[in-house]
Coordinates of C-alpha atoms and ligand atoms in Angstrom, one line a residue:
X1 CA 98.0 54.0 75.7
X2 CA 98.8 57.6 75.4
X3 CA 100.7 58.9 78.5
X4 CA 102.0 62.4 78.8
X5 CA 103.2 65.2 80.6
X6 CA 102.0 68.8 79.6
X7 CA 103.6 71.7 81.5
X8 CA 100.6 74.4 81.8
X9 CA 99.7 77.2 84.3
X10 CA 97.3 76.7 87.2
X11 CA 93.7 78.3 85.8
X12 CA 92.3 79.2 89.3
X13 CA 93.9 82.1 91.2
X14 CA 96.4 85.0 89.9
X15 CA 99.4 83.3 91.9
X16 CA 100.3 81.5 88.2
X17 CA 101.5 78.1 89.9
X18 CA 102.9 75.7 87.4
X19 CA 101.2 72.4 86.8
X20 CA 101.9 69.1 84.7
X21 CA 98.7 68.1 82.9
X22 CA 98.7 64.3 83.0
X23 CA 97.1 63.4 79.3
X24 CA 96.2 59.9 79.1
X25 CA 93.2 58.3 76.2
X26 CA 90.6 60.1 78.1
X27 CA 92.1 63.4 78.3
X28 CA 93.1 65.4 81.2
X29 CA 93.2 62.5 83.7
X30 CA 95.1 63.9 86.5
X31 CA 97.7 66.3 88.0
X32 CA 101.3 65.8 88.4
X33 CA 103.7 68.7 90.3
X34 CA 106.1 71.0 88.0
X35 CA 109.1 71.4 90.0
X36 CA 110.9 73.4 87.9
X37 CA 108.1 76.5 88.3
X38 CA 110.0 78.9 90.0
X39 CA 106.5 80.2 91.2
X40 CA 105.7 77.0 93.2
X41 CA 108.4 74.4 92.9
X42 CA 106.2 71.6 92.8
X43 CA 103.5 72.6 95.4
X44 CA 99.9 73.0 94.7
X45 CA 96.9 73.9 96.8
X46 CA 93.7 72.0 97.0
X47 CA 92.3 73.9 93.8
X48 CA 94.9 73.4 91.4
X49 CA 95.4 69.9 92.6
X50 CA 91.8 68.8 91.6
X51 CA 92.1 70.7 88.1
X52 CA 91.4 67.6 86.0
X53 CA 88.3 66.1 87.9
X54 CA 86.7 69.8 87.9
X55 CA 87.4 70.1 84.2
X56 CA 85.6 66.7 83.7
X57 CA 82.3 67.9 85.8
X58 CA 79.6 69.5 84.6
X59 CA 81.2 70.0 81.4
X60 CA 78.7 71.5 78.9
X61 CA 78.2 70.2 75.3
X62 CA 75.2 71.0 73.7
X63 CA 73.9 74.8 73.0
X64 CA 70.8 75.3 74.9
X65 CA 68.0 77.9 73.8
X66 CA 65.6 78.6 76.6
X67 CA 66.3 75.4 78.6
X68 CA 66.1 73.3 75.3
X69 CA 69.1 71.7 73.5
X70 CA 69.4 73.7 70.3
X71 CA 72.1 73.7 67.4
X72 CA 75.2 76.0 67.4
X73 CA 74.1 77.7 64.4
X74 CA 70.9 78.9 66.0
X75 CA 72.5 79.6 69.5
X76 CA 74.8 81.7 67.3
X77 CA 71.8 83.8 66.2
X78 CA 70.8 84.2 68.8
X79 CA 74.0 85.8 70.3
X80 CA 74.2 87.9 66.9
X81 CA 70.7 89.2 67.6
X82 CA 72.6 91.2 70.3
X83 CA 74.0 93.5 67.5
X84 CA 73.5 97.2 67.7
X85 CA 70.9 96.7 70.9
X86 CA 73.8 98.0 73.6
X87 CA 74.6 95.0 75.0
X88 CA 76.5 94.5 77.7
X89 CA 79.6 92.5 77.3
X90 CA 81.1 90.6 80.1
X91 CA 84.2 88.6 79.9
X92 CA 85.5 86.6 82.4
X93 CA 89.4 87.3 83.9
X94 CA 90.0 83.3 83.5
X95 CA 90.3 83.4 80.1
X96 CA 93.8 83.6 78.6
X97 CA 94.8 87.1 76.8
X98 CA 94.5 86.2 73.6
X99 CA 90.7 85.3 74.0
X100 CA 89.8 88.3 76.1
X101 CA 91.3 90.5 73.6
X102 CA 89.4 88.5 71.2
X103 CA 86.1 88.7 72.8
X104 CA 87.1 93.1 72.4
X105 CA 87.1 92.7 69.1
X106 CA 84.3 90.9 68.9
X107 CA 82.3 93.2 71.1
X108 CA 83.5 96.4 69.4
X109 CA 83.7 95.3 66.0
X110 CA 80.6 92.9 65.3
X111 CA 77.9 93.7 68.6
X112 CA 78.9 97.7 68.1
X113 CA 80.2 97.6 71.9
X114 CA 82.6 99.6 73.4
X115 CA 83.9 98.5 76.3
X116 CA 84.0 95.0 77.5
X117 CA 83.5 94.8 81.6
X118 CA 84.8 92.0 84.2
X119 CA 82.7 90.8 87.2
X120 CA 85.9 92.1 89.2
X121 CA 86.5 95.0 90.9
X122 CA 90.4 96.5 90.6
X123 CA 91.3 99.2 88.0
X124 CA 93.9 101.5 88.2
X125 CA 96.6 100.1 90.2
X126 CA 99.9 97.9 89.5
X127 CA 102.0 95.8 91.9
X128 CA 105.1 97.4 92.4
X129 CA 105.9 93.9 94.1
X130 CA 106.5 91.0 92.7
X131 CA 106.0 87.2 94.7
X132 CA 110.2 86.8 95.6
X133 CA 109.5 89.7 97.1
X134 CA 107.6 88.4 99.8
X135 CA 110.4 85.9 100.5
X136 CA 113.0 88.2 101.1
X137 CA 110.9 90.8 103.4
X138 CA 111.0 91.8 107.0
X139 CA 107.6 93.0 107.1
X140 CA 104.9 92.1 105.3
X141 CA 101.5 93.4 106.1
X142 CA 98.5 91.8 104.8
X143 CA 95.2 92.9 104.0
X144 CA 92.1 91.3 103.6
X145 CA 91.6 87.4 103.2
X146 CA 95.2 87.2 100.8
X147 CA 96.3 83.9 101.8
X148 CA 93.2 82.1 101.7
X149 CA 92.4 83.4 98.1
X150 CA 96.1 83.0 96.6
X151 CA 97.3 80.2 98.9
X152 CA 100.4 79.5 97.1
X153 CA 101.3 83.2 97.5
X154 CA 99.9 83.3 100.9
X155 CA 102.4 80.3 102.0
X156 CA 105.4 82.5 100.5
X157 CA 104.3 84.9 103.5
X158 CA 104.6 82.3 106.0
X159 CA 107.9 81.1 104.5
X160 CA 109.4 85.0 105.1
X161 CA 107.8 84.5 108.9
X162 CA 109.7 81.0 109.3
X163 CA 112.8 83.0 108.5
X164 CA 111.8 85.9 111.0
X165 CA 109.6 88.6 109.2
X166 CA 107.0 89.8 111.4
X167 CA 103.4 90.0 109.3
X168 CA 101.2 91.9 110.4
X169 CA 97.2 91.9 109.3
X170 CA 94.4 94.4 108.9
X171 CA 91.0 93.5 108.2
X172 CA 88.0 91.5 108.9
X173 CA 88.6 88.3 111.0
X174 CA 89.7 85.7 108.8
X175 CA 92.0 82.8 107.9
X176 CA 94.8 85.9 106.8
X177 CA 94.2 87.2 110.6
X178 CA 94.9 83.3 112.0
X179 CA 98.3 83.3 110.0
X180 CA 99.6 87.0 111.6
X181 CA 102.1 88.3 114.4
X182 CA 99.7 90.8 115.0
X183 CA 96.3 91.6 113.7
X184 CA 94.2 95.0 113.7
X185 CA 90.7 93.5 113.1
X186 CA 88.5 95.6 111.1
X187 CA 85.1 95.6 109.3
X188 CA 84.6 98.0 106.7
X189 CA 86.7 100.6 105.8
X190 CA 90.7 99.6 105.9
X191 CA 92.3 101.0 109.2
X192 CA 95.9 100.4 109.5
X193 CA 97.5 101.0 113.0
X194 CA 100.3 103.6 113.1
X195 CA 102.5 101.0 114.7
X196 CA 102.3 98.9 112.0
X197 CA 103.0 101.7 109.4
X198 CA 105.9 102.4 111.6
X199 CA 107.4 99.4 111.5
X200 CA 106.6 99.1 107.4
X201 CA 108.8 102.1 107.1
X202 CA 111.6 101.0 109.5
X203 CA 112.0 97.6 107.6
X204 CA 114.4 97.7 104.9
X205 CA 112.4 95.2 103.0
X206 CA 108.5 95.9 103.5
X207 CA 106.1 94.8 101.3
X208 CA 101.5 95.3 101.7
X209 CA 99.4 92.5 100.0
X210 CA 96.0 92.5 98.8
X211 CA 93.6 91.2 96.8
X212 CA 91.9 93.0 94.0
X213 CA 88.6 94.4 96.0
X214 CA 87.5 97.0 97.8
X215 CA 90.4 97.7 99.9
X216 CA 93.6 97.7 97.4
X217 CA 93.4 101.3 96.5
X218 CA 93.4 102.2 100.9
X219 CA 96.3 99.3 100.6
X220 CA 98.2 100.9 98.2
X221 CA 98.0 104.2 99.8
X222 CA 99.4 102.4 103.0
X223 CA 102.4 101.1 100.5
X224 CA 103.2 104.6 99.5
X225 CA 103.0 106.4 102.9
X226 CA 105.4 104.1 104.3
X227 CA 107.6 103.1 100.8
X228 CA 106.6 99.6 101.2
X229 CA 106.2 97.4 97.6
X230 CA 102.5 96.5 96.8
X231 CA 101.4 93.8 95.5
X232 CA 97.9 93.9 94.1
X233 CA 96.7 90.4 94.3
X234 CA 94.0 88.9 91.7
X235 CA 91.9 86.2 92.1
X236 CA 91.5 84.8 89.5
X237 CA 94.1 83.2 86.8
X238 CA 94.3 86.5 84.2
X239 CA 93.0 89.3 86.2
X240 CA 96.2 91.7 85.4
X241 CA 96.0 91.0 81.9
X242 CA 92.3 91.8 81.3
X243 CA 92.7 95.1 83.4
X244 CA 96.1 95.8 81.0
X245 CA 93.9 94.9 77.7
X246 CA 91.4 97.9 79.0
X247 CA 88.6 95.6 80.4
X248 CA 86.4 97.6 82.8
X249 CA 86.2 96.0 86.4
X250 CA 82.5 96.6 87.2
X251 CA 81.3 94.2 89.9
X252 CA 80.3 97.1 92.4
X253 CA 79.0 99.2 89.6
X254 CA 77.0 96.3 88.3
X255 CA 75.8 96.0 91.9
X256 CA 75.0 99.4 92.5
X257 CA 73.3 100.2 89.7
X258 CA 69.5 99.7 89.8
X259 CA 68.3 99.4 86.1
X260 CA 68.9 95.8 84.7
X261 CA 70.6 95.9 81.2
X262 CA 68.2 94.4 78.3
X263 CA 70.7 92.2 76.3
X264 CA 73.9 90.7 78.0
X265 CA 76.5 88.7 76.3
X266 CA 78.7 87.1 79.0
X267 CA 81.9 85.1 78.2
X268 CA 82.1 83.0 81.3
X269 CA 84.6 80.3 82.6
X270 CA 85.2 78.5 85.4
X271 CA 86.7 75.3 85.7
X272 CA 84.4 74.0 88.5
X273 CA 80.8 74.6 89.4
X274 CA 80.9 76.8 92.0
X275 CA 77.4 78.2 93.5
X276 CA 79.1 81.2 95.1
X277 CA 80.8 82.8 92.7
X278 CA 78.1 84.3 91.0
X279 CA 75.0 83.9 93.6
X280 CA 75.3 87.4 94.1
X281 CA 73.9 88.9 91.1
X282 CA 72.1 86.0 90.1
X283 CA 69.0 87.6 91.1
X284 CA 69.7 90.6 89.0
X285 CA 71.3 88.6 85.9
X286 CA 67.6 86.5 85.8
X287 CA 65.9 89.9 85.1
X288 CA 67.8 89.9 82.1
X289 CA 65.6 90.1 78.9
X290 CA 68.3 88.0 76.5
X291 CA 71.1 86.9 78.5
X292 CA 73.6 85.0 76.2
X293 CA 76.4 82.6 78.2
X294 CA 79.3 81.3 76.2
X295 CA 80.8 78.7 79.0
X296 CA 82.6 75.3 78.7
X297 CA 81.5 73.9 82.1
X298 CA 77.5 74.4 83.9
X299 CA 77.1 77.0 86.6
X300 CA 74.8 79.2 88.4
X301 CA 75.0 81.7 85.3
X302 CA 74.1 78.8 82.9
X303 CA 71.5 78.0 84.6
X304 CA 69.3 80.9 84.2
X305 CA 70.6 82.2 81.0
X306 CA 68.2 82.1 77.7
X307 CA 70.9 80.7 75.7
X308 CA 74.0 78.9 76.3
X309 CA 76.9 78.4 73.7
X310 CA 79.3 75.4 75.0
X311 CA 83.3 76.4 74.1
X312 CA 86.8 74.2 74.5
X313 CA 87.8 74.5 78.4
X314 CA 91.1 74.9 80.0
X315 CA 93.8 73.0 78.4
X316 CA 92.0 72.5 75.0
X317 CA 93.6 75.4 73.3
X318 CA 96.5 77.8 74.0
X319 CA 97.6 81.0 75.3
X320 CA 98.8 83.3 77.9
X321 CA 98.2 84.2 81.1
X322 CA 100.0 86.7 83.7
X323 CA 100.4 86.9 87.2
X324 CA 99.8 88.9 90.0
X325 CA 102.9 90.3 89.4
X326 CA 103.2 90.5 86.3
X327 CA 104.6 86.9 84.7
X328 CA 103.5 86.1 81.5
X329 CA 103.3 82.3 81.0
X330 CA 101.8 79.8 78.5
X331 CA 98.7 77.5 78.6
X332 CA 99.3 75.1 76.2
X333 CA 96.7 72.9 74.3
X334 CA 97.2 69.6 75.7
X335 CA 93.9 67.8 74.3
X336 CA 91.6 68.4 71.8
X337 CA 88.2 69.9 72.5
X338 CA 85.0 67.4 72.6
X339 CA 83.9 66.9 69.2
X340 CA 81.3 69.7 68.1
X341 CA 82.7 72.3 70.4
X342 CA 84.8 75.3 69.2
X343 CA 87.6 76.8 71.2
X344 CA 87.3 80.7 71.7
X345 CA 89.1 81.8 68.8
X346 CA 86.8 79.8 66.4
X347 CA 83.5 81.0 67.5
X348 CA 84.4 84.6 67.6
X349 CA 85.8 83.6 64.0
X350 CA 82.5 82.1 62.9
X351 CA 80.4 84.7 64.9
X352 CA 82.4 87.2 63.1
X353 CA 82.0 85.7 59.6
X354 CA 86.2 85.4 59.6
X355 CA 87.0 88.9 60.3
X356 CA 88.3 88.4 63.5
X357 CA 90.6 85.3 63.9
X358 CA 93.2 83.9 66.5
X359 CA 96.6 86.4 66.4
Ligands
LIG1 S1 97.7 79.1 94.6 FE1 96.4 79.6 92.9 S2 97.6 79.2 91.1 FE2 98.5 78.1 92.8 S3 97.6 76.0 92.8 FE3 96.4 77.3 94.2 S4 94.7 78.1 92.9 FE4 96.3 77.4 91.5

């Protein structure tokens, strides 16, 4: 019986926690701690712990043309007939570099699109902190719901309080606001208490979290007013990179905007099926004339879209992914894909008749 340990990256939030894959005859069968990850040592939160059984779950692996099981090489003209219509072309931040820069080329070279857009919404910021950082601080204030989105990063905060850095909290009443020495409880627009940017700027090591949403660019300005580091914190596994390849974040845009685009190619992935994450703008993505999904496990997006093109998940082929702060690590292929189903790099290959293939 095959039995082995594959050192990979956590494909949930931005923290970058190292996992081992366990990899027995039926694939990715469990989860096993990585303590040599200098990002976690070993610990995992409830997400990356139950990788393997959401991998397994609603796993998709036939292509599906309005609601019927189809063949790949009709799903796959179908996602051609998008060419030259102005598409929108969405990629999701989960994918590893590689296959987001990929699924550029694909958009500007073979569908005559531009720019490819994320259902995120940070742009134009860095972290000028990095997660030992937060370990060594005095005062760490933290912004919006931080440590319940990256927990792993979020316990590095509490470690710094164990060892006597005050953290403070500004925001809407949350999990974040539980954790804090002292909170300024907001809705809306950020407000950050002058006492609290006083004591950012008397701490020799002072450091403002926040996830990438509405309030990191009022964070960041709180940062620089007081010379605190900022750490820009993504939610998901490779928003940094996708923002650094010169995707568009558009969520608010896309929300905003009243007119419902025509065509939509959408490059989806998440590991689990989660009804949240897009629920949203479902409403508005079922107005959409052809809306194409290319996704390796079922969710609320596959669901309503006209056709549906299964790819390898998660652990089934390789590449990189970075950090919050900026770590670039590997995701290694530990498994094959299910028969049938191409990773990312071969279907933009075949969709692009071989002109575009994996770097
Ligand atoms: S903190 Fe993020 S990267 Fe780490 S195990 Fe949890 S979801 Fe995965």
């Amino acid at each position: 019986m095959r039995f082995n340990y594959v050192s990979s990256i956590c494909p949930f939030c931005g923290t970058g926690c190292g996992m081992n894959l366990i990899v027995t005859d039926d694939g990715i069968s469990g989860i096993a701690p990585y303590h040599r990850s200098p990002v976690n040592r070993g610990k995992l939160c409830t997400r990356g712990l139950h990788t393997a059984s959401e991998l397994k779950n609603f796993r998709i692996v036939k292509p599906v043309i309005g609601g019927a099981e189809a063949d790949l090489e009709a799903a796959c003209a179908k996602l051609l007939e998008l060419k030259g219509k102005g598409a929108e072309v969405y990629v999701s931040t989960r994918y590893p570099t590689e296959a987001i820069k990929a699924v550029q080329r694909l958009a500007k070279e073979v569908l005559g699109v531009e720019t490819v857009k994320t259902f995120t919404d940070a742009a134009d910021l860095q972290s000028t902190a990095v997660l030992a950082d937060l370990e060594k601080a005095d005062v760490i204030l933290v912004v919006d719901n931080a440590m319940r989105i990256l927990p792993v990063t979020g316990s590095k905060v509490l470690r710094a309080q164990d060892k006597g850095a005050k953290v403070l909290y500004a925001g809407p009443e949350n999990y974040s606001a539980v954790q804090a020495d002292e909170t300024a409880i907001t809705e809306g627009e950020l407000a950050v208490p002058e006492n609290f940017k006083a004591a950012l700027k008397a701490a020799a090591n002072a450091v403002v979290i926040c996830p990438a949403g509405s309030q990191y660019a009022a964070a960041a300005a709180v940062a620089e007013e007081t010379g605190a580091k900022f750490g820009l914190l993504f939610e998901t596994a490779n928003g940094r990179a996708a923002v650094e390849a010169g995707c568009v974040p558009s969520l608010s845009a896309f929300k905003a905007e009243e007119a419902v685009p025509a065509n939509m190619l959408i490059f989806a992935e998440s590991p689990e099926y989660q009804t949240e994450l897009y629920l949203d703008l479902v409403e508005k993505l079922g107005k959409v004339e052809n809306l194409v999904v290319v996704a390796s496990n079922a969710s609320v997006l596959t669901d309503i879209a006209g056709t549906v093109i299964p790819v390898a998940a998660f652990g089934e082929y390789a590449g990189t992914v970075t950090s919050w702060d900026g770590q670039v690590q590997e995701t290694p292929a530990a498994v094959a894909a299910p028969e049938g189903i191409l990773t990312p790099y071969e279907l933009i290959e075949k969709l692009s008749d071989g002109a575009i293939k994996e770097a």
